[in-house]
Amino acid sequence: MTTLISGYLGIDLGTQGVSVLFCREPDLQVVAMGEATYGFSTTPQQQQEHGWYEQDSSDWIRALQAAMTQLRQRLANQTNNNDNNNNNNNNNDNKNAVDWQILAIGVAGQMHGQVLWNEQDQVLAPVRLWCDARNDLEGQALSTLLQCKIPKRATCARFWGTWRDQPEWAAATRHITTPAGWLAVLLTGQYQLGIGDAAGMFPVDPHTLSYDAAKLALYNQHVAQDIRMNRSRGRHNHDDNDQEEAPIMFRPLQELLPTIRCAGQDAGYLTESGAALLGIPYDHHHRRIPVAAAEGDQVATLAGSLIGQVGTLSCSFGTSVCANFIADADASSSMPHTVLPAVDHFCAANGSPIHMVLLRNGTTFWNTVVESYYGNKGDSKVGGGGFEQVMPALLAAPPDCGGLLALPFMDDEPGLLQQQQPQPQDPKDSLQPSGSSSSSSTCSTACIVGWNAHNNQPGYVAKAALLSTLFNLKLGWEQFWQQQQQQQQHSDDHPKKNNNNAMREIVLSGGLVKTPECGQIVADVFQLPVTLLTAADEGCAWGACVLAQYRYQCWCDDQEEQQQQQQLQSEQSQPSSSPTTMDWVNFLESKKMQQQQDSTTTTKPRSFVPDPEAVRIYEQVYQRYQLLLQQVEPVLRRVMTTTNTNTTTNATTSTTK
């Protein structure tokens, strides 16, 4: 006897590897998973000295096929296990085989990466990743030009840098997409992309749910002019006898970008070549499988966290910290056109605006403090136990840490005006080729002040380190709060819209939730209720399955509606009520309700509310922290820059001798 398990395939093409999940219908319980890793195509020296991070798409293919092989083997092992159980029960005539049927596929991947395709539908260059240190100057210039934050990792900034550094690649480009979009092309043959990932390529209009037409016009005009100026300078720098350069055709960016699709919309179907890539048969089970619009990792993580309500701040707190706030489209459109250094902008899977604060340096300083006391592998320097030892002491430490204040690592924090590349006086006029600008770190050190005999304790120090990162995150969001206040002053005729952008709750995930009581500290620092998310351990890949399930439901409703229309045409009868697909936000809320009501769920979300007395003390410490950041951090940076310069000079002199 064969048991058919129907479900969804979720694929996450991450920075360091690929994960694939098969989750069953309807509860999305994980049936099997596969993983494989890959590295960077840039050398360690290029990464360390220049901040260059690129990957080869052929490595993605090898890793995807390896992960899918592992997934299929684990599914087959379930069949073998069932056979063994039957043999043990002397039921050899009733062997229970397991077959799987993919109902829909979801794809997620690292955002902002630049994948260039030529006219032959081939990837023509290494893929520059989101973490690459180049293109900061282009991002600054575009932020000024377009009057919205364009980080250096945005694909449009990357592509302008490509025009400057490798114009032959840019000229040969016929399509640009992201890593997730690249995989979607291989699976469906169509250049389409989810709106969230697309918004990481170029700003999206939240009302038209398409690329912002006015900003596209400005971008095309400015970049085309810059290309002409660079070519003109190049001709003047060459001898008159040199061969004349061939003309370069500049294509408007909108001709190269993928078509935008929202959650649930038609984004193509699995092709025969796509099935071969995944190693699955292109049979009656796996023909015309809908593929959900490929999304970025941040968007898929929100989907996997079942977060869609306006006013929710989703915060993933780990080695880096990423906080995404879901905003109201109408309220966001009335905001003043002010570029906030700390706040990036993209979209949720349904097109709702998302404002994001990203800290590259999350628990890094905190981890360093713990390791300085307890060692890398738990070997005790004070009393043994590593994090298991320090966390109870951290939680028991007072909110003011006995007077201790800490400055964390500030390496490449644009929102706090700490960048890997120097800022020009006028980004539009002084923009230089991105490859020539420095990418050295400006402040990869940290400090602790206020030491005394009373507070020199691991718990006090570790708590000060944790608070320093939380305070940096709060500083980034205060830029957003201040802009909200300006909005209210300029939009008195729409008070209700302004209230829609109020932050109501923080949903916390990542490594920090391994110690759930830290949620209380976050609630007190931000003065907001906090819910800990503990269920979505598989992250983006599970979020991709959520996107796939929603696409499948929309597809089924479309099929049913088409059948009804065909029946009406043949019978000339009155129309019955047509199926209505639940919208994206309500779909996520329904999934959340199902999880909460599921009796088999062993981990329930934990919630924390601010404690008034702790709020008061943390606010006082926060005010002191801001003073430390303003007065001490610039001096520390100058001191460390001088120290590093002297060290380098001495090393060079020694080598010369």
Short mmCIF file of C-alpha atoms in Angstrom, two decimals, residues 310-548:
data_model
loop_
_atom_site.label_atom_id
_atom_site.label_comp_id
_atom_site.label_asym_id
_atom_site.label_seq_id
_atom_site.Cartn_x
_atom_site.Cartn_y
_atom_site.Cartn_z
CA VAL A 310 0.26 46.76 10.41
CA GLY A 311 1.98 48.12 13.53
CA THR A 312 4.06 45.01 14.25
CA LEU A 313 7.85 45.20 14.63
CA SER A 314 9.51 41.89 13.81
CA CYS A 315 12.99 41.77 15.32
CA SER A 316 15.48 38.99 14.58
CA PHE A 317 18.23 39.36 17.17
CA GLY A 318 21.39 37.39 16.49
CA THR A 319 24.92 38.06 15.23
CA SER A 320 23.27 40.88 13.31
CA VAL A 321 19.98 42.51 14.25
CA CYS A 322 17.22 43.11 11.73
CA ALA A 323 14.04 44.90 12.81
CA ASN A 324 11.19 45.19 10.28
CA PHE A 325 8.17 47.40 10.91
CA ILE A 326 5.02 46.80 8.86
CA ALA A 327 3.46 50.16 8.03
CA ASP A 328 0.22 51.40 6.52
CA ALA A 329 0.52 52.34 2.83
CA ASP A 330 -1.72 55.41 3.05
CA ALA A 331 0.01 56.76 6.15
CA SER A 332 3.46 56.09 4.71
CA SER A 333 2.67 57.95 1.50
CA SER A 334 1.95 61.14 3.45
CA MET A 335 5.31 61.12 5.24
CA PRO A 336 7.77 63.94 4.51
CA HIS A 337 10.44 63.12 1.95
CA THR A 338 13.34 62.82 4.39
CA VAL A 339 16.15 60.33 3.96
CA LEU A 340 16.77 58.58 7.26
CA PRO A 341 20.30 57.12 7.50
CA ALA A 342 19.21 54.27 9.78
CA VAL A 343 15.98 53.24 8.06
CA ASP A 344 15.71 51.17 4.87
CA HIS A 345 12.48 50.59 2.98
CA PHE A 346 11.03 47.60 1.14
CA CYS A 347 7.71 45.71 1.02
CA ALA A 348 5.94 42.75 2.58
CA ALA A 349 4.74 39.93 0.32
CA ASN A 350 1.42 41.72 -0.25
CA GLY A 351 3.02 45.12 -0.94
CA SER A 352 2.59 46.68 2.51
CA PRO A 353 5.47 49.09 3.19
CA ILE A 354 8.18 47.84 5.52
CA HIS A 355 10.67 50.08 7.30
CA MET A 356 13.82 48.28 8.42
CA VAL A 357 16.65 49.05 10.80
CA LEU A 358 19.65 46.77 10.35
CA LEU A 359 22.56 46.49 12.77
CA ARG A 360 25.48 44.53 11.39
CA ASN A 361 26.85 44.20 14.93
CA GLY A 362 24.26 42.41 17.04
CA THR A 363 25.38 39.96 19.70
CA THR A 364 29.02 40.14 18.52
CA PHE A 365 30.21 42.36 21.39
CA TRP A 366 28.05 40.48 23.89
CA ASN A 367 29.55 37.17 22.73
CA THR A 368 33.04 38.63 23.01
CA VAL A 369 32.41 39.71 26.60
CA VAL A 370 31.13 36.26 27.57
CA GLU A 371 34.09 34.56 25.87
CA SER A 372 36.53 36.89 27.65
CA TYR A 373 35.25 35.53 30.97
CA TYR A 374 34.46 31.94 30.09
CA GLY A 375 36.42 31.07 26.96
CA ASN A 376 35.33 30.12 23.46
CA LYS A 377 34.25 26.57 24.21
CA GLY A 378 32.88 26.90 27.68
CA ASP A 379 36.27 26.48 29.39
CA SER A 380 35.98 28.57 32.49
CA LYS A 381 38.03 31.68 33.09
CA VAL A 382 35.94 32.64 36.11
CA GLY A 383 33.67 29.83 37.13
CA GLY A 384 32.77 27.71 34.14
CA GLY A 385 29.70 27.29 32.02
CA GLY A 386 29.87 29.97 29.33
CA PHE A 387 26.45 31.39 28.50
CA GLU A 388 24.77 28.95 30.86
CA GLN A 389 26.79 30.54 33.64
CA VAL A 390 26.51 34.19 32.65
CA MET A 391 22.82 34.42 31.70
CA PRO A 392 21.41 34.00 35.24
CA ALA A 393 23.90 36.63 36.42
CA LEU A 394 22.92 38.94 33.54
CA LEU A 395 19.21 38.64 34.36
CA ALA A 396 19.90 39.27 38.04
CA ALA A 397 22.02 42.38 37.35
CA PRO A 398 20.25 45.71 37.97
CA PRO A 399 18.98 47.72 34.98
CA ASP A 400 21.72 50.33 35.45
CA CYS A 401 24.44 47.61 35.49
CA GLY A 402 25.89 49.17 38.61
CA GLY A 403 26.91 52.26 36.62
CA LEU A 404 28.59 50.46 33.73
CA LEU A 405 28.11 51.74 30.18
CA ALA A 406 29.35 50.01 27.03
CA LEU A 407 29.94 51.02 23.43
CA PRO A 408 29.62 48.00 21.11
CA PHE A 409 31.41 47.30 17.86
CA MET A 410 30.47 50.00 15.34
CA ASP A 411 32.02 48.42 12.26
CA ASP A 412 30.00 49.53 9.21
CA GLU A 413 26.83 50.91 10.83
CA PRO A 414 25.55 53.49 8.29
CA GLY A 415 22.52 54.34 10.42
CA LEU A 416 24.85 55.45 13.21
CA LEU A 417 27.11 57.24 10.70
CA GLN A 418 29.71 54.46 10.95
CA GLN A 419 30.59 53.23 7.48
CA GLN A 420 33.19 51.16 5.74
CA GLN A 421 33.66 53.82 3.09
CA PRO A 422 34.20 57.57 3.57
CA GLN A 423 31.30 59.93 2.91
CA PRO A 424 31.87 62.55 0.19
CA GLN A 425 31.03 66.20 0.76
CA ASP A 426 28.50 66.16 -2.07
CA PRO A 427 27.49 62.64 -3.14
CA LYS A 428 26.25 63.71 -6.56
CA ASP A 429 29.30 65.78 -7.50
CA SER A 430 32.10 63.83 -5.87
CA LEU A 431 31.05 60.28 -6.72
CA GLN A 432 34.11 58.25 -7.72
CA PRO A 433 34.29 54.80 -9.26
CA SER A 434 33.23 52.37 -6.56
CA GLY A 435 36.25 50.16 -6.99
CA SER A 436 38.62 52.97 -6.04
CA SER A 437 37.05 53.91 -2.73
CA SER A 438 38.34 52.61 0.57
CA SER A 439 36.45 49.85 2.35
CA SER A 440 38.43 49.71 5.57
CA SER A 441 36.58 49.52 8.88
CA THR A 442 36.24 52.76 10.83
CA CYS A 443 35.56 51.54 14.35
CA SER A 444 35.82 47.80 14.84
CA THR A 445 36.58 48.24 18.54
CA ALA A 446 34.45 48.65 21.65
CA CYS A 447 34.80 49.96 25.18
CA ILE A 448 33.30 49.79 28.66
CA VAL A 449 33.33 52.74 31.07
CA GLY A 450 32.39 53.12 34.71
CA TRP A 451 34.36 50.21 36.17
CA ASN A 452 34.63 49.92 39.94
CA ALA A 453 35.10 47.22 42.56
CA HIS A 454 31.34 46.73 42.91
CA ASN A 455 30.29 46.30 39.26
CA ASN A 456 33.27 44.30 38.00
CA GLN A 457 31.12 41.20 37.66
CA PRO A 458 30.40 39.05 34.57
CA GLY A 459 26.63 39.58 34.77
CA TYR A 460 26.95 43.36 35.01
CA VAL A 461 29.41 43.57 32.11
CA ALA A 462 27.42 41.19 29.89
CA LYS A 463 24.21 43.14 30.54
CA ALA A 464 25.93 46.43 29.66
CA ALA A 465 27.09 44.85 26.39
CA LEU A 466 23.58 43.62 25.58
CA LEU A 467 22.05 47.01 26.39
CA SER A 468 24.53 48.81 24.12
CA THR A 469 23.18 46.90 21.11
CA LEU A 470 19.56 47.43 22.17
CA PHE A 471 20.26 51.16 22.55
CA ASN A 472 21.79 51.31 19.06
CA LEU A 473 18.65 49.68 17.70
CA LYS A 474 16.51 52.18 19.60
CA LEU A 475 18.56 55.07 18.21
CA GLY A 476 17.78 53.89 14.70
CA TRP A 477 14.07 53.70 15.40
CA GLU A 478 14.01 57.11 17.05
CA GLN A 479 14.76 58.59 13.64
CA PHE A 480 11.55 56.95 12.50
CA TRP A 481 9.60 58.21 15.54
CA GLN A 482 10.76 61.77 14.88
CA GLN A 483 9.64 61.49 11.28
CA GLN A 484 6.27 60.22 12.47
CA GLN A 485 5.88 63.34 14.61
CA GLN A 486 6.68 65.52 11.60
CA GLN A 487 4.07 63.59 9.66
CA GLN A 488 1.41 64.33 12.26
CA GLN A 489 2.28 68.02 12.15
CA HIS A 490 1.96 68.11 8.36
CA SER A 491 -1.07 65.81 8.05
CA ASP A 492 -3.65 67.12 10.50
CA ASP A 493 -6.38 66.29 7.98
CA HIS A 494 -5.58 62.56 8.22
CA PRO A 495 -5.17 61.79 11.94
CA LYS A 496 -6.55 58.28 11.54
CA LYS A 497 -3.94 57.40 8.91
CA ASN A 498 -1.19 58.60 11.21
CA ASN A 499 -2.39 56.34 14.02
CA ASN A 500 -2.22 53.36 11.67
CA ASN A 501 1.57 53.64 11.72
CA ALA A 502 1.84 53.43 15.49
CA MET A 503 4.08 50.61 16.71
CA ARG A 504 2.02 48.24 18.86
CA GLU A 505 4.07 45.11 19.45
CA ILE A 506 7.53 43.61 19.04
CA VAL A 507 7.81 40.00 17.88
CA LEU A 508 11.26 38.75 18.86
CA SER A 509 13.14 35.84 17.28
CA GLY A 510 16.71 34.71 16.77
CA GLY A 511 19.43 33.64 19.17
CA LEU A 512 18.31 36.01 21.92
CA VAL A 513 15.11 34.03 22.54
CA LYS A 514 17.18 31.06 23.70
CA THR A 515 17.01 32.94 26.99
CA PRO A 516 13.31 33.88 27.00
CA GLU A 517 13.65 36.23 29.97
CA CYS A 518 15.59 38.62 27.73
CA GLY A 519 12.20 39.47 26.23
CA GLN A 520 11.44 41.42 29.42
CA ILE A 521 14.56 43.55 28.93
CA VAL A 522 13.53 44.32 25.34
CA ALA A 523 10.00 45.22 26.49
CA ASP A 524 11.36 47.60 29.13
CA VAL A 525 13.92 49.27 26.86
CA PHE A 526 11.45 49.85 24.01
CA GLN A 527 8.41 50.37 26.28
CA LEU A 528 6.34 48.00 24.16
CA PRO A 529 4.78 44.53 24.61
CA VAL A 530 7.06 41.75 23.38
CA THR A 531 6.12 38.30 22.07
CA LEU A 532 8.80 35.65 21.67
CA LEU A 533 8.65 33.57 18.53
CA THR A 534 10.01 30.07 19.06
CA ALA A 535 8.26 27.93 16.45
CA ALA A 536 9.84 28.87 13.11
CA ASP A 537 13.28 27.31 13.55
CA GLU A 538 13.54 26.54 9.83
CA GLY A 539 13.25 30.26 9.05
CA CYS A 540 13.13 31.32 5.42
CA ALA A 541 12.54 27.87 3.94
CA TRP A 542 9.43 27.40 6.09
CA GLY A 543 8.32 30.91 5.13
CA ALA A 544 8.72 29.86 1.50
CA CYS A 545 6.35 26.96 2.22
CA VAL A 546 3.84 29.43 3.69
CA LEU A 547 4.07 31.50 0.49
CA ALA A 548 3.65 28.32 -1.58
#
